[in-house]
């Protein structure tokens, strides 16, 4: 079984998530099984999606 990975870029200073590279963003890659819980957790913490 192949594990798919998803990537998001995070700008911690401006509390932004992006699904494409952004300036000052840190690239985070997680297994798909963990990815959406991670993204939802950041949204609940006040991060905006770009």
mmCIF entry with sequence, helices, sheets and N, C-alpha, C, O atoms, coordinates in Angstrom:
data_MODEL
# 
_entry.id   MODEL 
# 
_entity.id                         1 
_entity.type                       polymer 
_entity.pdbx_number_of_molecules   1 
# 
_entity_poly.entity_id                      1 
_entity_poly.type                           'polypeptide(L)' 
_entity_poly.nstd_linkage                   no 
_entity_poly.nstd_monomer                   no 
_entity_poly.pdbx_seq_one_letter_code       
;(UNK)(UNK)(UNK)(UNK)(UNK)(UNK)(UNK)(UNK)(UNK)(UNK)(UNK)(UNK)(UNK)(UNK)(UNK)(UNK)
(UNK)(UNK)(UNK)(UNK)(UNK)(UNK)(UNK)(UNK)(UNK)(UNK)(UNK)(UNK)(UNK)(UNK)(UNK)(UNK)
(UNK)(UNK)(UNK)(UNK)(UNK)(UNK)(UNK)(UNK)(UNK)(UNK)(UNK)(UNK)(UNK)(UNK)(UNK)(UNK)
(UNK)(UNK)
;
_entity_poly.pdbx_seq_one_letter_code_can   XXXXXXXXXXXXXXXXXXXXXXXXXXXXXXXXXXXXXXXXXXXXXXXXXX 
_entity_poly.pdbx_strand_id                 A 
# 
loop_
_entity_poly_seq.entity_id 
_entity_poly_seq.num 
_entity_poly_seq.mon_id 
_entity_poly_seq.hetero 
1 1  UNK n 
1 2  UNK n 
1 3  UNK n 
1 4  UNK n 
1 5  UNK n 
1 6  UNK n 
1 7  UNK n 
1 8  UNK n 
1 9  UNK n 
1 10 UNK n 
1 11 UNK n 
1 12 UNK n 
1 13 UNK n 
1 14 UNK n 
1 15 UNK n 
1 16 UNK n 
1 17 UNK n 
1 18 UNK n 
1 19 UNK n 
1 20 UNK n 
1 21 UNK n 
1 22 UNK n 
1 23 UNK n 
1 24 UNK n 
1 25 UNK n 
1 26 UNK n 
1 27 UNK n 
1 28 UNK n 
1 29 UNK n 
1 30 UNK n 
1 31 UNK n 
1 32 UNK n 
1 33 UNK n 
1 34 UNK n 
1 35 UNK n 
1 36 UNK n 
1 37 UNK n 
1 38 UNK n 
1 39 UNK n 
1 40 UNK n 
1 41 UNK n 
1 42 UNK n 
1 43 UNK n 
1 44 UNK n 
1 45 UNK n 
1 46 UNK n 
1 47 UNK n 
1 48 UNK n 
1 49 UNK n 
1 50 UNK n 
# 
_struct_asym.id          A 
_struct_asym.entity_id   1 
# 
_struct_conf.conf_type_id            HELX_P 
_struct_conf.id                      HELX_P1 
_struct_conf.pdbx_PDB_helix_id       AA1 
_struct_conf.beg_label_comp_id       UNK 
_struct_conf.beg_label_asym_id       A 
_struct_conf.beg_label_seq_id        32 
_struct_conf.pdbx_beg_PDB_ins_code   ? 
_struct_conf.end_label_comp_id       UNK 
_struct_conf.end_label_asym_id       A 
_struct_conf.end_label_seq_id        44 
_struct_conf.pdbx_end_PDB_ins_code   ? 
_struct_conf.beg_auth_comp_id        UNK 
_struct_conf.beg_auth_asym_id        A 
_struct_conf.beg_auth_seq_id         32 
_struct_conf.end_auth_comp_id        UNK 
_struct_conf.end_auth_asym_id        A 
_struct_conf.end_auth_seq_id         44 
_struct_conf.pdbx_PDB_helix_class    1 
_struct_conf.details                 ? 
_struct_conf.pdbx_PDB_helix_length   13 
# 
_struct_conf_type.id          HELX_P 
_struct_conf_type.criteria    ? 
_struct_conf_type.reference   ? 
# 
_struct_sheet.id               AA1 
_struct_sheet.type             ? 
_struct_sheet.number_strands   4 
_struct_sheet.details          ? 
# 
loop_
_struct_sheet_order.sheet_id 
_struct_sheet_order.range_id_1 
_struct_sheet_order.range_id_2 
_struct_sheet_order.offset 
_struct_sheet_order.sense 
AA1 1 2 ? anti-parallel 
AA1 2 3 ? anti-parallel 
AA1 3 4 ? parallel      
# 
loop_
_struct_sheet_range.sheet_id 
_struct_sheet_range.id 
_struct_sheet_range.beg_label_comp_id 
_struct_sheet_range.beg_label_asym_id 
_struct_sheet_range.beg_label_seq_id 
_struct_sheet_range.pdbx_beg_PDB_ins_code 
_struct_sheet_range.end_label_comp_id 
_struct_sheet_range.end_label_asym_id 
_struct_sheet_range.end_label_seq_id 
_struct_sheet_range.pdbx_end_PDB_ins_code 
_struct_sheet_range.beg_auth_comp_id 
_struct_sheet_range.beg_auth_asym_id 
_struct_sheet_range.beg_auth_seq_id 
_struct_sheet_range.end_auth_comp_id 
_struct_sheet_range.end_auth_asym_id 
_struct_sheet_range.end_auth_seq_id 
AA1 1 UNK A 26 ? UNK A 31 ? UNK A 26 UNK A 31 
AA1 2 UNK A 5  ? UNK A 11 ? UNK A 5  UNK A 11 
AA1 3 UNK A 16 ? UNK A 18 ? UNK A 16 UNK A 18 
AA1 4 UNK A 48 ? UNK A 49 ? UNK A 48 UNK A 49 
# 
loop_
_atom_site.group_PDB 
_atom_site.id 
_atom_site.type_symbol 
_atom_site.label_atom_id 
_atom_site.label_alt_id 
_atom_site.label_comp_id 
_atom_site.label_asym_id 
_atom_site.label_entity_id 
_atom_site.label_seq_id 
_atom_site.pdbx_PDB_ins_code 
_atom_site.Cartn_x 
_atom_site.Cartn_y 
_atom_site.Cartn_z 
_atom_site.occupancy 
_atom_site.B_iso_or_equiv 
_atom_site.pdbx_formal_charge 
_atom_site.auth_seq_id 
_atom_site.auth_comp_id 
_atom_site.auth_asym_id 
_atom_site.auth_atom_id 
_atom_site.pdbx_PDB_model_num 
ATOM 1   N N  . UNK A 1 1  ? 0.837  -1.178 0.000  1.00 0.00 ? 1  UNK A N  1 
ATOM 2   C CA . UNK A 1 1  ? 0.000  0.000  0.000  1.00 0.00 ? 1  UNK A CA 1 
ATOM 3   C C  . UNK A 1 1  ? 0.884  1.243  0.000  1.00 0.00 ? 1  UNK A C  1 
ATOM 4   O O  . UNK A 1 1  ? 1.795  1.373  0.817  1.00 0.00 ? 1  UNK A O  1 
ATOM 5   N N  . UNK A 1 2  ? 0.605  2.131  -0.907 1.00 0.00 ? 2  UNK A N  1 
ATOM 6   C CA . UNK A 1 2  ? 1.407  3.344  -1.056 1.00 0.00 ? 2  UNK A CA 1 
ATOM 7   C C  . UNK A 1 2  ? 0.886  4.440  -0.119 1.00 0.00 ? 2  UNK A C  1 
ATOM 8   O O  . UNK A 1 2  ? -0.317 4.697  -0.065 1.00 0.00 ? 2  UNK A O  1 
ATOM 9   N N  . UNK A 1 3  ? 1.795  5.079  0.613  1.00 0.00 ? 3  UNK A N  1 
ATOM 10  C CA . UNK A 1 3  ? 1.420  6.185  1.488  1.00 0.00 ? 3  UNK A CA 1 
ATOM 11  C C  . UNK A 1 3  ? 1.604  7.487  0.723  1.00 0.00 ? 3  UNK A C  1 
ATOM 12  O O  . UNK A 1 3  ? 2.705  7.806  0.274  1.00 0.00 ? 3  UNK A O  1 
ATOM 13  N N  . UNK A 1 4  ? 0.523  8.230  0.581  1.00 0.00 ? 4  UNK A N  1 
ATOM 14  C CA . UNK A 1 4  ? 0.599  9.510  -0.105 1.00 0.00 ? 4  UNK A CA 1 
ATOM 15  C C  . UNK A 1 4  ? 0.935  10.591 0.910  1.00 0.00 ? 4  UNK A C  1 
ATOM 16  O O  . UNK A 1 4  ? 0.523  10.535 2.068  1.00 0.00 ? 4  UNK A O  1 
ATOM 17  N N  . UNK A 1 5  ? 1.687  11.566 0.449  1.00 0.00 ? 5  UNK A N  1 
ATOM 18  C CA . UNK A 1 5  ? 2.048  12.690 1.306  1.00 0.00 ? 5  UNK A CA 1 
ATOM 19  C C  . UNK A 1 5  ? 1.437  13.969 0.754  1.00 0.00 ? 5  UNK A C  1 
ATOM 20  O O  . UNK A 1 5  ? 1.284  14.125 -0.458 1.00 0.00 ? 5  UNK A O  1 
ATOM 21  N N  . UNK A 1 6  ? 1.095  14.869 1.641  1.00 0.00 ? 6  UNK A N  1 
ATOM 22  C CA . UNK A 1 6  ? 0.553  16.176 1.286  1.00 0.00 ? 6  UNK A CA 1 
ATOM 23  C C  . UNK A 1 6  ? 1.483  17.239 1.858  1.00 0.00 ? 6  UNK A C  1 
ATOM 24  O O  . UNK A 1 6  ? 2.147  17.021 2.872  1.00 0.00 ? 6  UNK A O  1 
ATOM 25  N N  . UNK A 1 7  ? 1.521  18.395 1.193  1.00 0.00 ? 7  UNK A N  1 
ATOM 26  C CA . UNK A 1 7  ? 2.417  19.478 1.606  1.00 0.00 ? 7  UNK A CA 1 
ATOM 27  C C  . UNK A 1 7  ? 1.634  20.767 1.795  1.00 0.00 ? 7  UNK A C  1 
ATOM 28  O O  . UNK A 1 7  ? 0.719  21.080 1.032  1.00 0.00 ? 7  UNK A O  1 
ATOM 29  N N  . UNK A 1 8  ? 2.014  21.502 2.822  1.00 0.00 ? 8  UNK A N  1 
ATOM 30  C CA . UNK A 1 8  ? 1.451  22.825 3.093  1.00 0.00 ? 8  UNK A CA 1 
ATOM 31  C C  . UNK A 1 8  ? 2.603  23.729 3.519  1.00 0.00 ? 8  UNK A C  1 
ATOM 32  O O  . UNK A 1 8  ? 3.575  23.262 4.112  1.00 0.00 ? 8  UNK A O  1 
ATOM 33  N N  . UNK A 1 9  ? 2.496  25.012 3.220  1.00 0.00 ? 9  UNK A N  1 
ATOM 34  C CA . UNK A 1 9  ? 3.487  25.994 3.662  1.00 0.00 ? 9  UNK A CA 1 
ATOM 35  C C  . UNK A 1 9  ? 2.852  26.826 4.751  1.00 0.00 ? 9  UNK A C  1 
ATOM 36  O O  . UNK A 1 9  ? 1.693  27.227 4.643  1.00 0.00 ? 9  UNK A O  1 
ATOM 37  N N  . UNK A 1 10 ? 3.613  27.085 5.803  1.00 0.00 ? 10 UNK A N  1 
ATOM 38  C CA . UNK A 1 10 ? 3.105  27.807 6.966  1.00 0.00 ? 10 UNK A CA 1 
ATOM 39  C C  . UNK A 1 10 ? 3.948  29.041 7.219  1.00 0.00 ? 10 UNK A C  1 
ATOM 40  O O  . UNK A 1 10 ? 5.173  28.964 7.315  1.00 0.00 ? 10 UNK A O  1 
ATOM 41  N N  . UNK A 1 11 ? 3.283  30.176 7.324  1.00 0.00 ? 11 UNK A N  1 
ATOM 42  C CA . UNK A 1 11 ? 3.914  31.433 7.745  1.00 0.00 ? 11 UNK A CA 1 
ATOM 43  C C  . UNK A 1 11 ? 3.454  31.669 9.175  1.00 0.00 ? 11 UNK A C  1 
ATOM 44  O O  . UNK A 1 11 ? 2.332  32.116 9.412  1.00 0.00 ? 11 UNK A O  1 
ATOM 45  N N  . UNK A 1 12 ? 4.335  31.362 10.129 1.00 0.00 ? 12 UNK A N  1 
ATOM 46  C CA . UNK A 1 12 ? 3.966  31.445 11.537 1.00 0.00 ? 12 UNK A CA 1 
ATOM 47  C C  . UNK A 1 12 ? 3.788  32.884 12.012 1.00 0.00 ? 12 UNK A C  1 
ATOM 48  O O  . UNK A 1 12 ? 2.981  33.143 12.905 1.00 0.00 ? 12 UNK A O  1 
ATOM 49  N N  . UNK A 1 13 ? 4.528  33.818 11.428 1.00 0.00 ? 13 UNK A N  1 
ATOM 50  C CA . UNK A 1 13 ? 4.417  35.213 11.848 1.00 0.00 ? 13 UNK A CA 1 
ATOM 51  C C  . UNK A 1 13 ? 3.047  35.791 11.507 1.00 0.00 ? 13 UNK A C  1 
ATOM 52  O O  . UNK A 1 13 ? 2.447  36.494 12.320 1.00 0.00 ? 13 UNK A O  1 
ATOM 53  N N  . UNK A 1 14 ? 2.552  35.496 10.306 1.00 0.00 ? 14 UNK A N  1 
ATOM 54  C CA . UNK A 1 14 ? 1.265  36.027 9.859  1.00 0.00 ? 14 UNK A CA 1 
ATOM 55  C C  . UNK A 1 14 ? 0.124  35.025 9.999  1.00 0.00 ? 14 UNK A C  1 
ATOM 56  O O  . UNK A 1 14 ? -1.013 35.310 9.622  1.00 0.00 ? 14 UNK A O  1 
ATOM 57  N N  . UNK A 1 15 ? 0.437  33.839 10.550 1.00 0.00 ? 15 UNK A N  1 
ATOM 58  C CA . UNK A 1 15 ? -0.554 32.793 10.791 1.00 0.00 ? 15 UNK A CA 1 
ATOM 59  C C  . UNK A 1 15 ? -1.330 32.449 9.517  1.00 0.00 ? 15 UNK A C  1 
ATOM 60  O O  . UNK A 1 15 ? -2.558 32.526 9.471  1.00 0.00 ? 15 UNK A O  1 
ATOM 61  N N  . UNK A 1 16 ? -0.572 32.068 8.486  1.00 0.00 ? 16 UNK A N  1 
ATOM 62  C CA . UNK A 1 16 ? -1.155 31.731 7.187  1.00 0.00 ? 16 UNK A CA 1 
ATOM 63  C C  . UNK A 1 16 ? -0.746 30.316 6.784  1.00 0.00 ? 16 UNK A C  1 
ATOM 64  O O  . UNK A 1 16 ? 0.399  29.912 6.982  1.00 0.00 ? 16 UNK A O  1 
ATOM 65  N N  . UNK A 1 17 ? -1.688 29.574 6.221  1.00 0.00 ? 17 UNK A N  1 
ATOM 66  C CA . UNK A 1 17 ? -1.441 28.282 5.584  1.00 0.00 ? 17 UNK A CA 1 
ATOM 67  C C  . UNK A 1 17 ? -1.623 28.471 4.092  1.00 0.00 ? 17 UNK A C  1 
ATOM 68  O O  . UNK A 1 17 ? -2.533 29.183 3.666  1.00 0.00 ? 17 UNK A O  1 
ATOM 69  N N  . UNK A 1 18 ? -0.782 27.851 3.297  1.00 0.00 ? 18 UNK A N  1 
ATOM 70  C CA . UNK A 1 18 ? -0.930 27.930 1.843  1.00 0.00 ? 18 UNK A CA 1 
ATOM 71  C C  . UNK A 1 18 ? -0.604 26.576 1.235  1.00 0.00 ? 18 UNK A C  1 
ATOM 72  O O  . UNK A 1 18 ? 0.227  25.830 1.752  1.00 0.00 ? 18 UNK A O  1 
ATOM 73  N N  . UNK A 1 19 ? -1.271 26.273 0.130  1.00 0.00 ? 19 UNK A N  1 
ATOM 74  C CA . UNK A 1 19 ? -1.034 25.014 -0.555 1.00 0.00 ? 19 UNK A CA 1 
ATOM 75  C C  . UNK A 1 19 ? -0.071 25.189 -1.721 1.00 0.00 ? 19 UNK A C  1 
ATOM 76  O O  . UNK A 1 19 ? 0.111  24.278 -2.529 1.00 0.00 ? 19 UNK A O  1 
ATOM 77  N N  . UNK A 1 20 ? 0.542  26.361 -1.803 1.00 0.00 ? 20 UNK A N  1 
ATOM 78  C CA . UNK A 1 20 ? 1.608  26.632 -2.764 1.00 0.00 ? 20 UNK A CA 1 
ATOM 79  C C  . UNK A 1 20 ? 2.706  27.383 -2.007 1.00 0.00 ? 20 UNK A C  1 
ATOM 80  O O  . UNK A 1 20 ? 2.429  27.966 -0.959 1.00 0.00 ? 20 UNK A O  1 
ATOM 81  N N  . UNK A 1 21 ? 3.940  27.383 -2.508 1.00 0.00 ? 21 UNK A N  1 
ATOM 82  C CA . UNK A 1 21 ? 5.020  28.071 -1.793 1.00 0.00 ? 21 UNK A CA 1 
ATOM 83  C C  . UNK A 1 21 ? 4.701  29.544 -1.562 1.00 0.00 ? 21 UNK A C  1 
ATOM 84  O O  . UNK A 1 21 ? 4.187  30.227 -2.448 1.00 0.00 ? 21 UNK A O  1 
ATOM 85  N N  . UNK A 1 22 ? 5.013  30.022 -0.364 1.00 0.00 ? 22 UNK A N  1 
ATOM 86  C CA . UNK A 1 22 ? 4.833  31.431 -0.026 1.00 0.00 ? 22 UNK A CA 1 
ATOM 87  C C  . UNK A 1 22 ? 6.123  31.968 0.570  1.00 0.00 ? 22 UNK A C  1 
ATOM 88  O O  . UNK A 1 22 ? 6.920  31.227 1.146  1.00 0.00 ? 22 UNK A O  1 
ATOM 89  N N  . UNK A 1 23 ? 6.310  33.277 0.420  1.00 0.00 ? 23 UNK A N  1 
ATOM 90  C CA . UNK A 1 23 ? 7.480  33.935 0.989  1.00 0.00 ? 23 UNK A CA 1 
ATOM 91  C C  . UNK A 1 23 ? 7.437  33.791 2.505  1.00 0.00 ? 23 UNK A C  1 
ATOM 92  O O  . UNK A 1 23 ? 6.380  33.949 3.117  1.00 0.00 ? 23 UNK A O  1 
ATOM 93  N N  . UNK A 1 24 ? 8.559  33.497 3.099  1.00 0.00 ? 24 UNK A N  1 
ATOM 94  C CA . UNK A 1 24 ? 8.702  33.305 4.547  1.00 0.00 ? 24 UNK A CA 1 
ATOM 95  C C  . UNK A 1 24 ? 7.933  32.098 5.074  1.00 0.00 ? 24 UNK A C  1 
ATOM 96  O O  . UNK A 1 24 ? 7.688  31.996 6.276  1.00 0.00 ? 24 UNK A O  1 
ATOM 97  N N  . UNK A 1 25 ? 7.553  31.188 4.187  1.00 0.00 ? 25 UNK A N  1 
ATOM 98  C CA . UNK A 1 25 ? 6.808  30.007 4.614  1.00 0.00 ? 25 UNK A CA 1 
ATOM 99  C C  . UNK A 1 25 ? 7.715  28.815 4.846  1.00 0.00 ? 25 UNK A C  1 
ATOM 100 O O  . UNK A 1 25 ? 8.713  28.630 4.148  1.00 0.00 ? 25 UNK A O  1 
ATOM 101 N N  . UNK A 1 26 ? 7.363  28.019 5.820  1.00 0.00 ? 26 UNK A N  1 
ATOM 102 C CA . UNK A 1 26 ? 8.065  26.759 6.090  1.00 0.00 ? 26 UNK A CA 1 
ATOM 103 C C  . UNK A 1 26 ? 7.261  25.632 5.471  1.00 0.00 ? 26 UNK A C  1 
ATOM 104 O O  . UNK A 1 26 ? 6.053  25.534 5.682  1.00 0.00 ? 26 UNK A O  1 
ATOM 105 N N  . UNK A 1 27 ? 7.926  24.788 4.712  1.00 0.00 ? 27 UNK A N  1 
ATOM 106 C CA . UNK A 1 27 ? 7.259  23.660 4.060  1.00 0.00 ? 27 UNK A CA 1 
ATOM 107 C C  . UNK A 1 27 ? 7.081  22.529 5.059  1.00 0.00 ? 27 UNK A C  1 
ATOM 108 O O  . UNK A 1 27 ? 8.032  22.113 5.721  1.00 0.00 ? 27 UNK A O  1 
ATOM 109 N N  . UNK A 1 28 ? 5.848  22.036 5.160  1.00 0.00 ? 28 UNK A N  1 
ATOM 110 C CA . UNK A 1 28 ? 5.528  20.917 6.038  1.00 0.00 ? 28 UNK A CA 1 
ATOM 111 C C  . UNK A 1 28 ? 4.920  19.820 5.181  1.00 0.00 ? 28 UNK A C  1 
ATOM 112 O O  . UNK A 1 28 ? 3.963  20.067 4.447  1.00 0.00 ? 28 UNK A O  1 
ATOM 113 N N  . UNK A 1 29 ? 5.458  18.618 5.263  1.00 0.00 ? 29 UNK A N  1 
ATOM 114 C CA . UNK A 1 29 ? 4.936  17.470 4.538  1.00 0.00 ? 29 UNK A CA 1 
ATOM 115 C C  . UNK A 1 29 ? 4.538  16.406 5.546  1.00 0.00 ? 29 UNK A C  1 
ATOM 116 O O  . UNK A 1 29 ? 5.305  16.059 6.444  1.00 0.00 ? 29 UNK A O  1 
ATOM 117 N N  . UNK A 1 30 ? 3.330  15.896 5.380  1.00 0.00 ? 30 UNK A N  1 
ATOM 118 C CA . UNK A 1 30 ? 2.824  14.858 6.277  1.00 0.00 ? 30 UNK A CA 1 
ATOM 119 C C  . UNK A 1 30 ? 2.123  13.786 5.456  1.00 0.00 ? 30 UNK A C  1 
ATOM 120 O O  . UNK A 1 30 ? 1.670  14.035 4.339  1.00 0.00 ? 30 UNK A O  1 
ATOM 121 N N  . UNK A 1 31 ? 2.043  12.594 6.026  1.00 0.00 ? 31 UNK A N  1 
ATOM 122 C CA . UNK A 1 31 ? 1.260  11.531 5.400  1.00 0.00 ? 31 UNK A CA 1 
ATOM 123 C C  . UNK A 1 31 ? -0.186 11.993 5.312  1.00 0.00 ? 31 UNK A C  1 
ATOM 124 O O  . UNK A 1 31 ? -0.685 12.676 6.206  1.00 0.00 ? 31 UNK A O  1 
ATOM 125 N N  . UNK A 1 32 ? -0.851 11.618 4.232  1.00 0.00 ? 32 UNK A N  1 
ATOM 126 C CA . UNK A 1 32 ? -2.229 12.065 4.016  1.00 0.00 ? 32 UNK A CA 1 
ATOM 127 C C  . UNK A 1 32 ? -3.132 11.720 5.198  1.00 0.00 ? 32 UNK A C  1 
ATOM 128 O O  . UNK A 1 32 ? -4.060 12.468 5.504  1.00 0.00 ? 32 UNK A O  1 
ATOM 129 N N  . UNK A 1 33 ? -2.875 10.614 5.853  1.00 0.00 ? 33 UNK A N  1 
ATOM 130 C CA . UNK A 1 33 ? -3.700 10.197 6.990  1.00 0.00 ? 33 UNK A CA 1 
ATOM 131 C C  . UNK A 1 33 ? -3.615 11.168 8.164  1.00 0.00 ? 33 UNK A C  1 
ATOM 132 O O  . UNK A 1 33 ? -4.530 11.217 8.986  1.00 0.00 ? 33 UNK A O  1 
ATOM 133 N N  . UNK A 1 34 ? -2.540 11.938 8.258  1.00 0.00 ? 34 UNK A N  1 
ATOM 134 C CA . UNK A 1 34 ? -2.359 12.913 9.342  1.00 0.00 ? 34 UNK A CA 1 
ATOM 135 C C  . UNK A 1 34 ? -2.560 14.349 8.881  1.00 0.00 ? 34 UNK A C  1 
ATOM 136 O O  . UNK A 1 34 ? -2.802 15.240 9.695  1.00 0.00 ? 34 UNK A O  1 
ATOM 137 N N  . UNK A 1 35 ? -2.461 14.569 7.579  1.00 0.00 ? 35 UNK A N  1 
ATOM 138 C CA . UNK A 1 35 ? -2.408 15.920 7.020  1.00 0.00 ? 35 UNK A CA 1 
ATOM 139 C C  . UNK A 1 35 ? -3.634 16.766 7.359  1.00 0.00 ? 35 UNK A C  1 
ATOM 140 O O  . UNK A 1 35 ? -3.495 17.886 7.848  1.00 0.00 ? 35 UNK A O  1 
ATOM 141 N N  . UNK A 1 36 ? -4.834 16.237 7.102  1.00 0.00 ? 36 UNK A N  1 
ATOM 142 C CA . UNK A 1 36 ? -6.032 17.069 7.272  1.00 0.00 ? 36 UNK A CA 1 
ATOM 143 C C  . UNK A 1 36 ? -6.308 17.369 8.735  1.00 0.00 ? 36 UNK A C  1 
ATOM 144 O O  . UNK A 1 36 ? -6.811 18.449 9.045  1.00 0.00 ? 36 UNK A O  1 
ATOM 145 N N  . UNK A 1 37 ? -5.999 16.458 9.640  1.00 0.00 ? 37 UNK A N  1 
ATOM 146 C CA . UNK A 1 37 ? -6.128 16.765 11.073 1.00 0.00 ? 37 UNK A CA 1 
ATOM 147 C C  . UNK A 1 37 ? -5.161 17.879 11.463 1.00 0.00 ? 37 UNK A C  1 
ATOM 148 O O  . UNK A 1 37 ? -5.505 18.752 12.261 1.00 0.00 ? 37 UNK A O  1 
ATOM 149 N N  . UNK A 1 38 ? -3.956 17.851 10.904 1.00 0.00 ? 38 UNK A N  1 
ATOM 150 C CA . UNK A 1 38 ? -2.953 18.886 11.155 1.00 0.00 ? 38 UNK A CA 1 
ATOM 151 C C  . UNK A 1 38 ? -3.452 20.247 10.673 1.00 0.00 ? 38 UNK A C  1 
ATOM 152 O O  . UNK A 1 38 ? -3.374 21.237 11.400 1.00 0.00 ? 38 UNK A O  1 
ATOM 153 N N  . UNK A 1 39 ? -3.975 20.292 9.421  1.00 0.00 ? 39 UNK A N  1 
ATOM 154 C CA . UNK A 1 39 ? -4.475 21.536 8.845  1.00 0.00 ? 39 UNK A CA 1 
ATOM 155 C C  . UNK A 1 39 ? -5.670 22.065 9.658  1.00 0.00 ? 39 UNK A C  1 
ATOM 156 O O  . UNK A 1 39 ? -5.732 23.254 9.970  1.00 0.00 ? 39 UNK A O  1 
ATOM 157 N N  . UNK A 1 40 ? -6.599 21.191 9.993  1.00 0.00 ? 40 UNK A N  1 
ATOM 158 C CA . UNK A 1 40 ? -7.772 21.620 10.778 1.00 0.00 ? 40 UNK A CA 1 
ATOM 159 C C  . UNK A 1 40 ? -7.360 22.127 12.156 1.00 0.00 ? 40 UNK A C  1 
ATOM 160 O O  . UNK A 1 40 ? -7.946 23.082 12.664 1.00 0.00 ? 40 UNK A O  1 
ATOM 161 N N  . UNK A 1 41 ? -6.369 21.504 12.757 1.00 0.00 ? 41 UNK A N  1 
ATOM 162 C CA . UNK A 1 41 ? -5.874 21.973 14.052 1.00 0.00 ? 41 UNK A CA 1 
ATOM 163 C C  . UNK A 1 41 ? -5.302 23.378 13.970 1.00 0.00 ? 41 UNK A C  1 
ATOM 164 O O  . UNK A 1 41 ? -5.523 24.198 14.862 1.00 0.00 ? 41 UNK A O  1 
ATOM 165 N N  . UNK A 1 42 ? -4.562 23.658 12.891 1.00 0.00 ? 42 UNK A N  1 
ATOM 166 C CA . UNK A 1 42 ? -4.020 25.007 12.714 1.00 0.00 ? 42 UNK A CA 1 
ATOM 167 C C  . UNK A 1 42 ? -5.126 26.020 12.449 1.00 0.00 ? 42 UNK A C  1 
ATOM 168 O O  . UNK A 1 42 ? -5.065 27.147 12.940 1.00 0.00 ? 42 UNK A O  1 
ATOM 169 N N  . UNK A 1 43 ? -6.140 25.628 11.674 1.00 0.00 ? 43 UNK A N  1 
ATOM 170 C CA . UNK A 1 43 ? -7.276 26.533 11.427 1.00 0.00 ? 43 UNK A CA 1 
ATOM 171 C C  . UNK A 1 43 ? -7.997 26.841 12.735 1.00 0.00 ? 43 UNK A C  1 
ATOM 172 O O  . UNK A 1 43 ? -8.383 27.985 12.974 1.00 0.00 ? 43 UNK A O  1 
ATOM 173 N N  . UNK A 1 44 ? -8.178 25.841 13.573 1.00 0.00 ? 44 UNK A N  1 
ATOM 174 C CA . UNK A 1 44 ? -8.815 26.055 14.870 1.00 0.00 ? 44 UNK A CA 1 
ATOM 175 C C  . UNK A 1 44 ? -7.990 26.943 15.776 1.00 0.00 ? 44 UNK A C  1 
ATOM 176 O O  . UNK A 1 44 ? -8.526 27.586 16.679 1.00 0.00 ? 44 UNK A O  1 
ATOM 177 N N  . UNK A 1 45 ? -6.672 26.982 15.538 1.00 0.00 ? 45 UNK A N  1 
ATOM 178 C CA . UNK A 1 45 ? -5.768 27.826 16.317 1.00 0.00 ? 45 UNK A CA 1 
ATOM 179 C C  . UNK A 1 45 ? -5.695 29.254 15.757 1.00 0.00 ? 45 UNK A C  1 
ATOM 180 O O  . UNK A 1 45 ? -4.974 30.095 16.294 1.00 0.00 ? 45 UNK A O  1 
ATOM 181 N N  . UNK A 1 46 ? -6.448 29.528 14.668 1.00 0.00 ? 46 UNK A N  1 
ATOM 182 C CA . UNK A 1 46 ? -6.502 30.883 14.141 1.00 0.00 ? 46 UNK A CA 1 
ATOM 183 C C  . UNK A 1 46 ? -5.731 31.128 12.847 1.00 0.00 ? 46 UNK A C  1 
ATOM 184 O O  . UNK A 1 46 ? -5.673 32.262 12.373 1.00 0.00 ? 46 UNK A O  1 
ATOM 185 N N  . UNK A 1 47 ? -5.137 30.083 12.268 1.00 0.00 ? 47 UNK A N  1 
ATOM 186 C CA . UNK A 1 47 ? -4.443 30.232 11.000 1.00 0.00 ? 47 UNK A CA 1 
ATOM 187 C C  . UNK A 1 47 ? -5.449 30.403 9.869  1.00 0.00 ? 47 UNK A C  1 
ATOM 188 O O  . UNK A 1 47 ? -6.512 29.782 9.883  1.00 0.00 ? 47 UNK A O  1 
ATOM 189 N N  . UNK A 1 48 ? -5.123 31.235 8.899  1.00 0.00 ? 48 UNK A N  1 
ATOM 190 C CA . UNK A 1 48 ? -5.974 31.464 7.722  1.00 0.00 ? 48 UNK A CA 1 
ATOM 191 C C  . UNK A 1 48 ? -5.425 30.664 6.557  1.00 0.00 ? 48 UNK A C  1 
ATOM 192 O O  . UNK A 1 48 ? -4.215 30.467 6.446  1.00 0.00 ? 48 UNK A O  1 
ATOM 193 N N  . UNK A 1 49 ? -6.314 30.205 5.691  1.00 0.00 ? 49 UNK A N  1 
ATOM 194 C CA . UNK A 1 49 ? -5.885 29.486 4.485  1.00 0.00 ? 49 UNK A CA 1 
ATOM 195 C C  . UNK A 1 49 ? -5.812 30.463 3.329  1.00 0.00 ? 49 UNK A C  1 
ATOM 196 O O  . UNK A 1 49 ? -6.717 31.269 3.111  1.00 0.00 ? 49 UNK A O  1 
ATOM 197 N N  . UNK A 1 50 ? -4.734 30.375 2.605  1.00 0.00 ? 50 UNK A N  1 
ATOM 198 C CA . UNK A 1 50 ? -4.512 31.250 1.453  1.00 0.00 ? 50 UNK A CA 1 
ATOM 199 C C  . UNK A 1 50 ? -4.640 30.451 0.182  1.00 0.00 ? 50 UNK A C  1 
ATOM 200 O O  . UNK A 1 50 ? -4.490 30.999 -0.910 1.00 0.00 ? 50 UNK A O  1 
# 
